[in-house]
mmCIF file of C-alpha atoms in Angstrom:
data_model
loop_
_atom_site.group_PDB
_atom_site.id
_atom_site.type_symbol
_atom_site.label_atom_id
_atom_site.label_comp_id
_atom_site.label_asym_id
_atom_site.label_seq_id
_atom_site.Cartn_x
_atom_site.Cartn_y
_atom_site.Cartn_z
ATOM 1 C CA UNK A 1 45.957 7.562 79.006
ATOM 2 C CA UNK A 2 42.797 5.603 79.939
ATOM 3 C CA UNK A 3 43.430 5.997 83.885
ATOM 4 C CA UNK A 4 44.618 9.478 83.026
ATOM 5 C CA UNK A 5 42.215 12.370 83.829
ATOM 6 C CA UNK A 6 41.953 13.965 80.687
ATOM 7 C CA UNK A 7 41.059 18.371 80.717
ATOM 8 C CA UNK A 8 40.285 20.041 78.180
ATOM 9 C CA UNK A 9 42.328 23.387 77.272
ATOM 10 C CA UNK A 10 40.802 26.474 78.982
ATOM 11 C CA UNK A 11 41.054 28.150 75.553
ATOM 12 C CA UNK A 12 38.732 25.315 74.007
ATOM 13 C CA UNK A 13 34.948 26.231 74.493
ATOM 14 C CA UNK A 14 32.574 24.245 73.662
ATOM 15 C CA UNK A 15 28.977 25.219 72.603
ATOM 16 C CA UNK A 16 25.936 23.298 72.185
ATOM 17 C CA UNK A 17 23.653 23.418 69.536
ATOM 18 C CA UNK A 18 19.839 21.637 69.313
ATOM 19 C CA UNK A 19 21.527 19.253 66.467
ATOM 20 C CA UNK A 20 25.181 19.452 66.976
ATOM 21 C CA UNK A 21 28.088 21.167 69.175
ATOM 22 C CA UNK A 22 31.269 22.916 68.280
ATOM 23 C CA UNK A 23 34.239 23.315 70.026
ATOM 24 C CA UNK A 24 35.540 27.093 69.751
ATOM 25 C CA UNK A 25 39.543 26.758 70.122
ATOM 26 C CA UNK A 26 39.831 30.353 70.819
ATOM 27 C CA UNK A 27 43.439 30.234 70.773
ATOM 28 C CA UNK A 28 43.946 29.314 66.808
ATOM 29 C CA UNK A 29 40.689 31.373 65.589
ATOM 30 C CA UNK A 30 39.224 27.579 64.876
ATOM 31 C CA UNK A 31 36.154 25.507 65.545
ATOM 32 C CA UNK A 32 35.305 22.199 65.513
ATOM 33 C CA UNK A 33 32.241 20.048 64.924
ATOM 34 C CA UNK A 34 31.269 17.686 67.583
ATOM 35 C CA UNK A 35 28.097 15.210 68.552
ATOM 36 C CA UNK A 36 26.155 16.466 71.880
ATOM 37 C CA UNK A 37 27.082 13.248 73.437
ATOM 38 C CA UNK A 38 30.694 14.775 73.183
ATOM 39 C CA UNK A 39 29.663 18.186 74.604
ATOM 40 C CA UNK A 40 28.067 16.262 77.450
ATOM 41 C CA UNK A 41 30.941 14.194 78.474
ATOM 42 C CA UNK A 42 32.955 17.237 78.281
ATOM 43 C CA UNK A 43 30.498 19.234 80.226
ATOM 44 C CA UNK A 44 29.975 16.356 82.812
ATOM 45 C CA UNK A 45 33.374 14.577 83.056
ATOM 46 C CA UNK A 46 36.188 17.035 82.111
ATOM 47 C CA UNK A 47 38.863 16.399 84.698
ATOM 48 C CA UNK A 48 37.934 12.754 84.730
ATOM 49 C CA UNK A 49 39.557 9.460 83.273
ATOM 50 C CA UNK A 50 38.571 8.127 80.477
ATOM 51 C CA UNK A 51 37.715 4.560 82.487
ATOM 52 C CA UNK A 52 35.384 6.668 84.792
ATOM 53 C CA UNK A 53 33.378 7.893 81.731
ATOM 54 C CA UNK A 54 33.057 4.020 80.649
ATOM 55 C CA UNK A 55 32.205 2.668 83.710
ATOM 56 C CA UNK A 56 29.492 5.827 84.226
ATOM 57 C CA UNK A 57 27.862 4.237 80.610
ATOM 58 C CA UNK A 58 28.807 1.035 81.799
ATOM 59 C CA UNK A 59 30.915 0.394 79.154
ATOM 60 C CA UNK A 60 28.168 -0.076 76.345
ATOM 61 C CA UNK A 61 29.576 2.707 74.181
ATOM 62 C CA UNK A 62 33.304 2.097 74.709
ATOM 63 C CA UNK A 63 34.207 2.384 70.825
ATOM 64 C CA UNK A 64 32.209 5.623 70.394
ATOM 65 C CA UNK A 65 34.057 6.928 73.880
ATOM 66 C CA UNK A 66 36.944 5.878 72.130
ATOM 67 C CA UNK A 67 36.689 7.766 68.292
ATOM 68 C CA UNK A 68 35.790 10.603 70.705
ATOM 69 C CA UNK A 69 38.712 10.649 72.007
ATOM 70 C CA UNK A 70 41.062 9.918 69.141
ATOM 71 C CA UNK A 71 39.320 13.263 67.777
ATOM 72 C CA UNK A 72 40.437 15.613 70.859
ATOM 73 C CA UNK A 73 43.555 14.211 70.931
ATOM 74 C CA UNK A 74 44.545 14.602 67.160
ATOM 75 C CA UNK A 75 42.789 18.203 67.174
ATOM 76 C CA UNK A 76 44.816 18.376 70.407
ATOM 77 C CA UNK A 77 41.928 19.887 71.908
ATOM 78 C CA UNK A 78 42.495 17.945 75.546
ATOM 79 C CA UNK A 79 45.860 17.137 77.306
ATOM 80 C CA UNK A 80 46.324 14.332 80.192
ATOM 81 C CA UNK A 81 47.387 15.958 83.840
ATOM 82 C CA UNK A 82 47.063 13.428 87.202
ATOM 83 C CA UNK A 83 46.530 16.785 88.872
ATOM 84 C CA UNK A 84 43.234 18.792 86.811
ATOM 85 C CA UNK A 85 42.049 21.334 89.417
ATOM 86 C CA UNK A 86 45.318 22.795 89.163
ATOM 87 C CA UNK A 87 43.747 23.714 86.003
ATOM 88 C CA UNK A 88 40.637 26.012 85.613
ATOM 89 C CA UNK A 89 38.024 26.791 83.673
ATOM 90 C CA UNK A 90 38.803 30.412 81.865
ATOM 91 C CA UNK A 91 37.032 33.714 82.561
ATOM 92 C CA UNK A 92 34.537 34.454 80.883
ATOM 93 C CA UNK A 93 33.936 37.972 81.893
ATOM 94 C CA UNK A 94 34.108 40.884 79.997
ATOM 95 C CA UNK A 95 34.603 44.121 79.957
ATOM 96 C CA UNK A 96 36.525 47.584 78.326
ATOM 97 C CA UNK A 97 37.771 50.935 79.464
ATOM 98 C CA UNK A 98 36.158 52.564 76.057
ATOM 99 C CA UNK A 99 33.168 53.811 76.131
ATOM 100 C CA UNK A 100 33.081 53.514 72.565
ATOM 101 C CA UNK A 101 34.821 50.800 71.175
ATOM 102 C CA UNK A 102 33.830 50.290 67.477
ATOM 103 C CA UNK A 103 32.714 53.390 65.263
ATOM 104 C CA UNK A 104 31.169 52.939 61.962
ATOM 105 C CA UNK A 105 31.343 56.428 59.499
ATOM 106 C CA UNK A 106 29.250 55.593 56.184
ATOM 107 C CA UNK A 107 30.098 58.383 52.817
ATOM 108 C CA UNK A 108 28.065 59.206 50.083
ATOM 109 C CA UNK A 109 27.491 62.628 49.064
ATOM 110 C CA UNK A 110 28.367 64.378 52.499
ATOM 111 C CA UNK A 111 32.359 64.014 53.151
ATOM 112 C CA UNK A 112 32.489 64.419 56.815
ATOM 113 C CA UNK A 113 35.624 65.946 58.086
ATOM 114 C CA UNK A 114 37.189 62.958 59.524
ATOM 115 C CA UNK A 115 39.967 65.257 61.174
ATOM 116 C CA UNK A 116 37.275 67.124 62.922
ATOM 117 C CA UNK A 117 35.646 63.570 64.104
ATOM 118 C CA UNK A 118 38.774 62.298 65.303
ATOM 119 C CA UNK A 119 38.838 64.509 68.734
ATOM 120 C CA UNK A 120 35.290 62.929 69.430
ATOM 121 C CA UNK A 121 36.913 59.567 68.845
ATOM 122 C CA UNK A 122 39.634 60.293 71.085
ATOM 123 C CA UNK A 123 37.104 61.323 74.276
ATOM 124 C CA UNK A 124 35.166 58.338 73.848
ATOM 125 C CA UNK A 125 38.693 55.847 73.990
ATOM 126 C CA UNK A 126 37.583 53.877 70.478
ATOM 127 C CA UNK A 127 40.116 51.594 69.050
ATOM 128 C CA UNK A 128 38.477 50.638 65.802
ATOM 129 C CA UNK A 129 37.085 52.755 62.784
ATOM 130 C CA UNK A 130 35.326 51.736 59.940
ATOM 131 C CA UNK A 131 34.941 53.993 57.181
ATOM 132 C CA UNK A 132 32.277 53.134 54.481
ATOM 133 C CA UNK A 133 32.154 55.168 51.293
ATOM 134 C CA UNK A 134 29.476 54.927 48.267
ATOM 135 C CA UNK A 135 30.754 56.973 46.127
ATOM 136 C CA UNK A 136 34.768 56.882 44.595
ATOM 137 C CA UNK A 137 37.097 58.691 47.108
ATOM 138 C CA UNK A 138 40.124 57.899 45.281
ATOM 139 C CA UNK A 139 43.196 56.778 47.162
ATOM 140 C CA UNK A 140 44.672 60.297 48.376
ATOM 141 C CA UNK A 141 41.590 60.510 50.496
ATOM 142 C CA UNK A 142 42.512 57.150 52.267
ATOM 143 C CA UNK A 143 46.377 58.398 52.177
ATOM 144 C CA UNK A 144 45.372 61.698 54.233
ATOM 145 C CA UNK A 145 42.667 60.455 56.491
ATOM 146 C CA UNK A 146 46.060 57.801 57.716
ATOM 147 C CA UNK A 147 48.488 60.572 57.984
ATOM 148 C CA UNK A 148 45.776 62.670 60.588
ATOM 149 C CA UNK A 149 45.975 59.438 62.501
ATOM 150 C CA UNK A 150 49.728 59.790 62.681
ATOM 151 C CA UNK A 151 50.128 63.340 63.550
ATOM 152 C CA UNK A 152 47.845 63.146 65.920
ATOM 153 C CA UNK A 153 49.102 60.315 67.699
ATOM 154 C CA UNK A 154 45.213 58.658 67.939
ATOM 155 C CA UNK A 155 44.556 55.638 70.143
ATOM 156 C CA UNK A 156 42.535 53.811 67.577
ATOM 157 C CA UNK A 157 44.341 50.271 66.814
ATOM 158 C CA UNK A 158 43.019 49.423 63.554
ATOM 159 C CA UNK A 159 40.928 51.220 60.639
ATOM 160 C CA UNK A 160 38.795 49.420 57.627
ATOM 161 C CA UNK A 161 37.881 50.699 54.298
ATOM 162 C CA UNK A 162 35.228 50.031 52.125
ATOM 163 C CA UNK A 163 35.116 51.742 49.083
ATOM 164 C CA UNK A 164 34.146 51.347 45.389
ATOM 165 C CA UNK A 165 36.255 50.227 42.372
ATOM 166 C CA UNK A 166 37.142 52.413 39.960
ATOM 167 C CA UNK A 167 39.257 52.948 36.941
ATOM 168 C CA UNK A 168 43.123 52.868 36.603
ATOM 169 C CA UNK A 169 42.932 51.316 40.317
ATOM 170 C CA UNK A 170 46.374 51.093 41.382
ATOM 171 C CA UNK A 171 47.272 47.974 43.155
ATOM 172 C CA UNK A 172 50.632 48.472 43.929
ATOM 173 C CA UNK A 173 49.523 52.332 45.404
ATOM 174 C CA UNK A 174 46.983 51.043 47.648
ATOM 175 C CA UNK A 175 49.430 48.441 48.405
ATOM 176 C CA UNK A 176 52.493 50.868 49.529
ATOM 177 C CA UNK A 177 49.885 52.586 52.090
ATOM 178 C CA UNK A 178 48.937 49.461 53.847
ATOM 179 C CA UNK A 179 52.656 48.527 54.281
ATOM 180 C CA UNK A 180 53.575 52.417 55.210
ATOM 181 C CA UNK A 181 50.281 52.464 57.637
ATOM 182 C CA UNK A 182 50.110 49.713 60.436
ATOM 183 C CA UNK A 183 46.642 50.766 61.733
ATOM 184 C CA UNK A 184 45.420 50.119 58.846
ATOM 185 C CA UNK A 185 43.164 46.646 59.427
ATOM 186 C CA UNK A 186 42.086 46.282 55.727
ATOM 187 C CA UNK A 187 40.608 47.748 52.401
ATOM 188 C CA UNK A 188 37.651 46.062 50.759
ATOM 189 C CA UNK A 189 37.166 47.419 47.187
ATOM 190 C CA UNK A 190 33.820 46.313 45.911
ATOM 191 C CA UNK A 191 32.024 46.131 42.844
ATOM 192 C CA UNK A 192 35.512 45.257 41.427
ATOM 193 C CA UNK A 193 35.960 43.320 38.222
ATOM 194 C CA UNK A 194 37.362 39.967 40.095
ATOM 195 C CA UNK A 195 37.386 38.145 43.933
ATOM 196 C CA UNK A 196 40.783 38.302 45.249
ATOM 197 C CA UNK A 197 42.452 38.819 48.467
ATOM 198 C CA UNK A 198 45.903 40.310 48.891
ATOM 199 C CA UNK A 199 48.153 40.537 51.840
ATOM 200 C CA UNK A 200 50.464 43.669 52.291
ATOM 201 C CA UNK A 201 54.091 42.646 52.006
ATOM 202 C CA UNK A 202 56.210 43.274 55.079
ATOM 203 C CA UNK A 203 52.926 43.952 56.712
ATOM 204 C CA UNK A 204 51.423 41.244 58.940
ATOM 205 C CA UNK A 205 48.044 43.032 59.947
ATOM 206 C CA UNK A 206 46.428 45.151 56.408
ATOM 207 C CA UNK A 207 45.242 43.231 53.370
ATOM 208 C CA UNK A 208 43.441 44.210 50.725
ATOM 209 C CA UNK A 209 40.385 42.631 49.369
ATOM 210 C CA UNK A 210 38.684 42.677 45.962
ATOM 211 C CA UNK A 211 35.029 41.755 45.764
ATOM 212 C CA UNK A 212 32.212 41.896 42.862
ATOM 213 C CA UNK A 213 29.529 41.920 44.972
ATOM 214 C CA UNK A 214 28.258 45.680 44.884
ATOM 215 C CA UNK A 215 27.479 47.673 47.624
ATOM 216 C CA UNK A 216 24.730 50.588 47.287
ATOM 217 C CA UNK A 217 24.135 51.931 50.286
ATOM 218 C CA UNK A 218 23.911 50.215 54.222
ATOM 219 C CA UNK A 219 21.221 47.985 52.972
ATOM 220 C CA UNK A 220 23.629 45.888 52.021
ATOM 221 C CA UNK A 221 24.692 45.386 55.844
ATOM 222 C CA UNK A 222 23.528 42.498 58.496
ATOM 223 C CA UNK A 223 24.784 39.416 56.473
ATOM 224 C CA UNK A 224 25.382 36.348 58.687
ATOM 225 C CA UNK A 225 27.622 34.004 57.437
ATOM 226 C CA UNK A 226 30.484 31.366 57.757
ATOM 227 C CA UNK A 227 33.141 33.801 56.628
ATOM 228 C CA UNK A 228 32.079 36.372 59.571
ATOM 229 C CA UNK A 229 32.790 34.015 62.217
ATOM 230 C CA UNK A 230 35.513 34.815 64.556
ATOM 231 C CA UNK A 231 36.542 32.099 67.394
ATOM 232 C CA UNK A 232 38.190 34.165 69.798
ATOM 233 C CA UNK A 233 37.798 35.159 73.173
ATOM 234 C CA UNK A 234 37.125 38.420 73.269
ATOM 235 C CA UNK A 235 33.975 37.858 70.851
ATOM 236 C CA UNK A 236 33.398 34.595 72.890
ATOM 237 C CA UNK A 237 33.314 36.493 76.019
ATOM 238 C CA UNK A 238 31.707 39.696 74.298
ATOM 239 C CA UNK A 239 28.815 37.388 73.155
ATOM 240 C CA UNK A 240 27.727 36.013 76.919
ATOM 241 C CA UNK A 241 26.820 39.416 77.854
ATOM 242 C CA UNK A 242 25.902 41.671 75.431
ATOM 243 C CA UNK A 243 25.066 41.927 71.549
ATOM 244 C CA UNK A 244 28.199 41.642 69.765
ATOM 245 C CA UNK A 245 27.573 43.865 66.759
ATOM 246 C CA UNK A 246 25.919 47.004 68.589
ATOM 247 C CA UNK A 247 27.649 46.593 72.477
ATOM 248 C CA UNK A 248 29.917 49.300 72.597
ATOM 249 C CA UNK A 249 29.042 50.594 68.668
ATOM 250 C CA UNK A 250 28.367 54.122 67.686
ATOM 251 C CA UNK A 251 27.534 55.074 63.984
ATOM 252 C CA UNK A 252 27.344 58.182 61.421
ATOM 253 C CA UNK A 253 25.472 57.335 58.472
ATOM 254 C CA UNK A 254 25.616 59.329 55.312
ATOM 255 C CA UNK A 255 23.553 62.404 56.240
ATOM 256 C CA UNK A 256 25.434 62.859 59.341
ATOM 257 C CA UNK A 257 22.762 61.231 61.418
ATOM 258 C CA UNK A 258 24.443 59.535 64.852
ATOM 259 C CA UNK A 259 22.574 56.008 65.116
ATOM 260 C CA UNK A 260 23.459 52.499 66.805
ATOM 261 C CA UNK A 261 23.735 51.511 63.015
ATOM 262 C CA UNK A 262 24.288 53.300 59.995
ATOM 263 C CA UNK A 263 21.367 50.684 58.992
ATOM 264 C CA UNK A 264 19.145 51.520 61.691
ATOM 265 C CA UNK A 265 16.390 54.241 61.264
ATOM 266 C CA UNK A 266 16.464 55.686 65.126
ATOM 267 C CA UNK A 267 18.840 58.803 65.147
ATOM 268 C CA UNK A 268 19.900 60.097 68.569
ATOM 269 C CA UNK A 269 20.991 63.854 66.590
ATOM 270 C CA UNK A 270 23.392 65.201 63.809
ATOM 271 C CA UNK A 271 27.161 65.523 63.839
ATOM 272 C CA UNK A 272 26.238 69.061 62.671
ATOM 273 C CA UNK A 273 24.789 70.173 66.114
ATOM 274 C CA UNK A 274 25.023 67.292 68.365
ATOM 275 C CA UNK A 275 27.985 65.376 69.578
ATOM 276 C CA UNK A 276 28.901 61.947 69.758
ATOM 277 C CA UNK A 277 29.016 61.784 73.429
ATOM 278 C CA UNK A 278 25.582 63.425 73.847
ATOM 279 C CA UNK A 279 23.881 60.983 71.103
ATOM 280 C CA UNK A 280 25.611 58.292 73.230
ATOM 281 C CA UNK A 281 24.408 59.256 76.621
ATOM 282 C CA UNK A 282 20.337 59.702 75.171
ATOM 283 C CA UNK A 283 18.048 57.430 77.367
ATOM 284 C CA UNK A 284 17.602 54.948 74.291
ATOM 285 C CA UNK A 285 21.188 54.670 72.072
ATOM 286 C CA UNK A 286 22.147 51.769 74.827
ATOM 287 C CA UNK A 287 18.699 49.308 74.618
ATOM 288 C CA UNK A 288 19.907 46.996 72.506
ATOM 289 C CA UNK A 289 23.736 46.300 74.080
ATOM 290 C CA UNK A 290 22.434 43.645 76.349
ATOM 291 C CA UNK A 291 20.752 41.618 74.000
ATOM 292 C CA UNK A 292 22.623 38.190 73.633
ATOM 293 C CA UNK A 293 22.570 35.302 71.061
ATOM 294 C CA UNK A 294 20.855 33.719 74.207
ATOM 295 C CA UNK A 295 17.932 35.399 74.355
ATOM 296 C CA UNK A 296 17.589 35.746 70.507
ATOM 297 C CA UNK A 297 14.947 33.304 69.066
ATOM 298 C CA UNK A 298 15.952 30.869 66.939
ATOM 299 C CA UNK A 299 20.061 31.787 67.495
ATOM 300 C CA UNK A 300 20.124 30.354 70.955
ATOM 301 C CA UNK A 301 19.423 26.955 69.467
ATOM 302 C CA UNK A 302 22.378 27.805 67.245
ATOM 303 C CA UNK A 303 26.068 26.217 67.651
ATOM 304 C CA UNK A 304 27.865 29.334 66.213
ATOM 305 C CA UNK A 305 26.004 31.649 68.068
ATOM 306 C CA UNK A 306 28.994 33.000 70.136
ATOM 307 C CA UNK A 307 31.525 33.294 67.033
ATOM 308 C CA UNK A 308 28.919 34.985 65.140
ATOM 309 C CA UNK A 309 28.330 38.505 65.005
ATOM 310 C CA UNK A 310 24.459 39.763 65.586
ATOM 311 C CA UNK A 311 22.449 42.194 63.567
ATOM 312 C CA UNK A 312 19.450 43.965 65.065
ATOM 313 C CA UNK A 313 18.966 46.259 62.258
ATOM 314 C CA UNK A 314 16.831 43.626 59.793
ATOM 315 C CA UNK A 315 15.375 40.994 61.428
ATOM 316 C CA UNK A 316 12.815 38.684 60.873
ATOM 317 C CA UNK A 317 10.125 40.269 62.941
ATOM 318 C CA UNK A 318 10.619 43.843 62.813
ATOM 319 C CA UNK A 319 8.094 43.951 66.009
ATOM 320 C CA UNK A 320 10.340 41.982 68.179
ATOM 321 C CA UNK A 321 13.534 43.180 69.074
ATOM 322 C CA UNK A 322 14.537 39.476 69.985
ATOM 323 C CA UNK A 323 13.833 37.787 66.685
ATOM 324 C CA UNK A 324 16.160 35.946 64.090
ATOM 325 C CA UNK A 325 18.458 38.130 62.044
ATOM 326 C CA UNK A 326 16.846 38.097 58.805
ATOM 327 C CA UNK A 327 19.832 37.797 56.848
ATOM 328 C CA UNK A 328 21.009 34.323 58.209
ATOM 329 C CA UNK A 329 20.218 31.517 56.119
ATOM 330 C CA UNK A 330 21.561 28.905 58.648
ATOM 331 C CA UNK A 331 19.084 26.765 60.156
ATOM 332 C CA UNK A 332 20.360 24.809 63.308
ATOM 333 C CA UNK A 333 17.395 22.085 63.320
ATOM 334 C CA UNK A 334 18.676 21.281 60.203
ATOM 335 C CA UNK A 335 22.452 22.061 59.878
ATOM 336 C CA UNK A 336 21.490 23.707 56.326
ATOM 337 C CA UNK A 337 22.727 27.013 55.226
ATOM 338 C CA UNK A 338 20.158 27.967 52.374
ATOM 339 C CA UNK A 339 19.775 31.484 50.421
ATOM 340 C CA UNK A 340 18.416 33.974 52.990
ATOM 341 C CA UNK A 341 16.911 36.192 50.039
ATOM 342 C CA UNK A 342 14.550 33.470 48.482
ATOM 343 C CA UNK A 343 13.468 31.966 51.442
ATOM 344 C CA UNK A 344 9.653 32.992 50.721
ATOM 345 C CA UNK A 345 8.992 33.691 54.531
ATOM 346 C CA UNK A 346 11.278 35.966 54.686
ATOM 347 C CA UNK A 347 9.720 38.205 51.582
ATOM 348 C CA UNK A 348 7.143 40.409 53.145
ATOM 349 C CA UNK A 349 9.865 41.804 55.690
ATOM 350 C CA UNK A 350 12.351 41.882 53.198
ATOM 351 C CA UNK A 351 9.307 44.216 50.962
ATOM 352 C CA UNK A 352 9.152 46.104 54.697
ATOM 353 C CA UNK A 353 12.721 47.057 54.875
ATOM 354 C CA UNK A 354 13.033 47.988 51.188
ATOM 355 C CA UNK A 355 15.068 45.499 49.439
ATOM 356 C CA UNK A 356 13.710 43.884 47.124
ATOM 357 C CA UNK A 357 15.795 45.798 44.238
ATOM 358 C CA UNK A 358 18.753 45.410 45.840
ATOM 359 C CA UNK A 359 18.068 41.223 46.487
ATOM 360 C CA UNK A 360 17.515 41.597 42.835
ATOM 361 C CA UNK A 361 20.725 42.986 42.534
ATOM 362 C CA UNK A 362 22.787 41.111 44.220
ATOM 363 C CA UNK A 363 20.984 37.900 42.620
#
């Protein structure tokens, strides 16, 4: 293999960081850690043999060459071809025929008329629905809101749940409409007794997830961490153009208020007189779609910052649109995840958005 030129798969980004790279194997919704000497041999020599990259270092770091190496190949990361520009790099462009894909409808003491909503959906081509409810719906609710789907033969791919526990909850109920429902993506039941996750038998896309952590209202939203990454390449490719948690996003928070973010205080008019369409074309729902993880401070020193989903509704600096989420407690200079809630220069923002109960909370 050493006079073989070694390439990289297509579906194996790489992404460096200020301390540290990863690789993102997009295929197997993985990553990898690796040194920035290893993103820079990829970067500089993919396509070349592994006795060209020695010889370029003049063969002072031949063991470290070789570890690196031993790594790709074991991860099977890298494959050997005599041939490599039969082999390119892989688009990353990115685009959608929705003009809506993702639409987030929060509940409390208003129940929208999701069969009413669903028309809207339909014009603007979404495939994904979240439905967030604060108050117990009860499982009949989540039973009929599936069943308008099917009658109505709806375009939307996937639906989420998030509701509250509550007593006599019926596993095996919930459990029979996730295997009876295929759209359905997942329901999170929070503020439950125990932290479990189940997967719907017979059912390879629902599960159904318990969680103590309580949820109040959309405060609780804009949480960055490990568990919300996604290596894949539609977020990859998502993430080099545009902010990947409001690009393509439309919301309804629990008044009825149409917003970028059920979390955000901006409303662009009322499901009551205004439609989704018309908040969606106003001069200012689209500002902050083109904001990348690039541009963002502190994130574009960041190795995850292309698996990661974004949040523009509380961030550190409330005056600048491009500042550090304020609910990531990853710090790429140091490769340390730490509380985000304690940190104390983070408490006079959290005081401005509010939160300090719910931090208490949640502590």
């Amino acid at each position: 293999m050493e006079h073989s030129n070694f390439i990289l798969f297509a579906d194996c980004i790489s992404v460096k960081g200020f301390n540290r790279s990863i690789i993102c194997d997009t295929k197997n919704n993985t990553y990898h850690f690796i040194p920035n000497g290893l993103f820079d041999i990829l970067e500089n020599y993919n396509g070349n043999t592994i006795e060209k990259i020695k010889n370029a270092f003049e063969n002072e770091y031949d063991e470290i060459i070789d570890e690196y190496f031993e790594f790709l190949i074991t991860n099977k990361l890298i494959f050997f071809n005599s041939n490599p520009d039969l082999f390119p790099k892989i688009s990353t462009d990115w685009n959608s025929p929705s003009a809506i894909t993702n639409i987030i409808v929060d509940y409390d003491e208003v129940i929208h008329d999701f069969k009413k909503l669903m028309p809207q959906f339909e014009d603007l081509k979404c495939s994904h629905v979240q439905l967030r409810f604060y108050k117990n719906i009860g499982v009949n609710y989540i039973y009929d809101i599936v069943e308008n789907l099917k009658k109505g033969k709806s375009r939307i791919v996937s639906i989420d749940f998030i509701l509250p526990y509550y007593e006599n909850f019926n596993l095996d109920e919930v459990n029979k409409i996730l295997i009876d429902n295929s759209r359905i993506h997942s329901i999170i039941v929070f503020n439950s007794p125990y932290d479990k996750r189940y997967s719907a038998l017979g059912n390879k896309m629902g599960y159904l997830m318990m969680v103590k952590r309580n949820v109040v209202n959309e405060k609780h939203c804009g949480i960055i961490n490990d568990e919300y990454f996604y290596s894949n390449i539609k977020l990859f490719t998502e993430s080099q153009h545009h902010n990947t948690c409001l690009n393509r996003k439309i919301s309804i928070d629990k008044d009825g208020n149409i917003k970028n973010c059920p979390s955000m205080a901006e409303s662009f008019g009322n499901i009551k007189d205004t439609t989704l369409e018309e908040g969606l074309n106003h001069p200012s729902f689209k500002k902050y779609w083109n904001i990348t993880k690039d541009q963002i401070e502190v994130c574009k020193d960041c190795e995850f910052r292309h698996i990661c989903t974004d949040c523009r509704a509380y961030i550190e600096n409330p005056e600048d649109q491009y500042s550090k989420p304020l609910k990531c407690g990853y710090n790429p200079y140091t490769n340390v995840w730490e509380e985000w809630s304690t940190n104390p220069l983070k408490q006079k923002t959290i005081e401005f958005y509010g939160m300090e109960n719910l931090i208490k909370k949640d502590a």
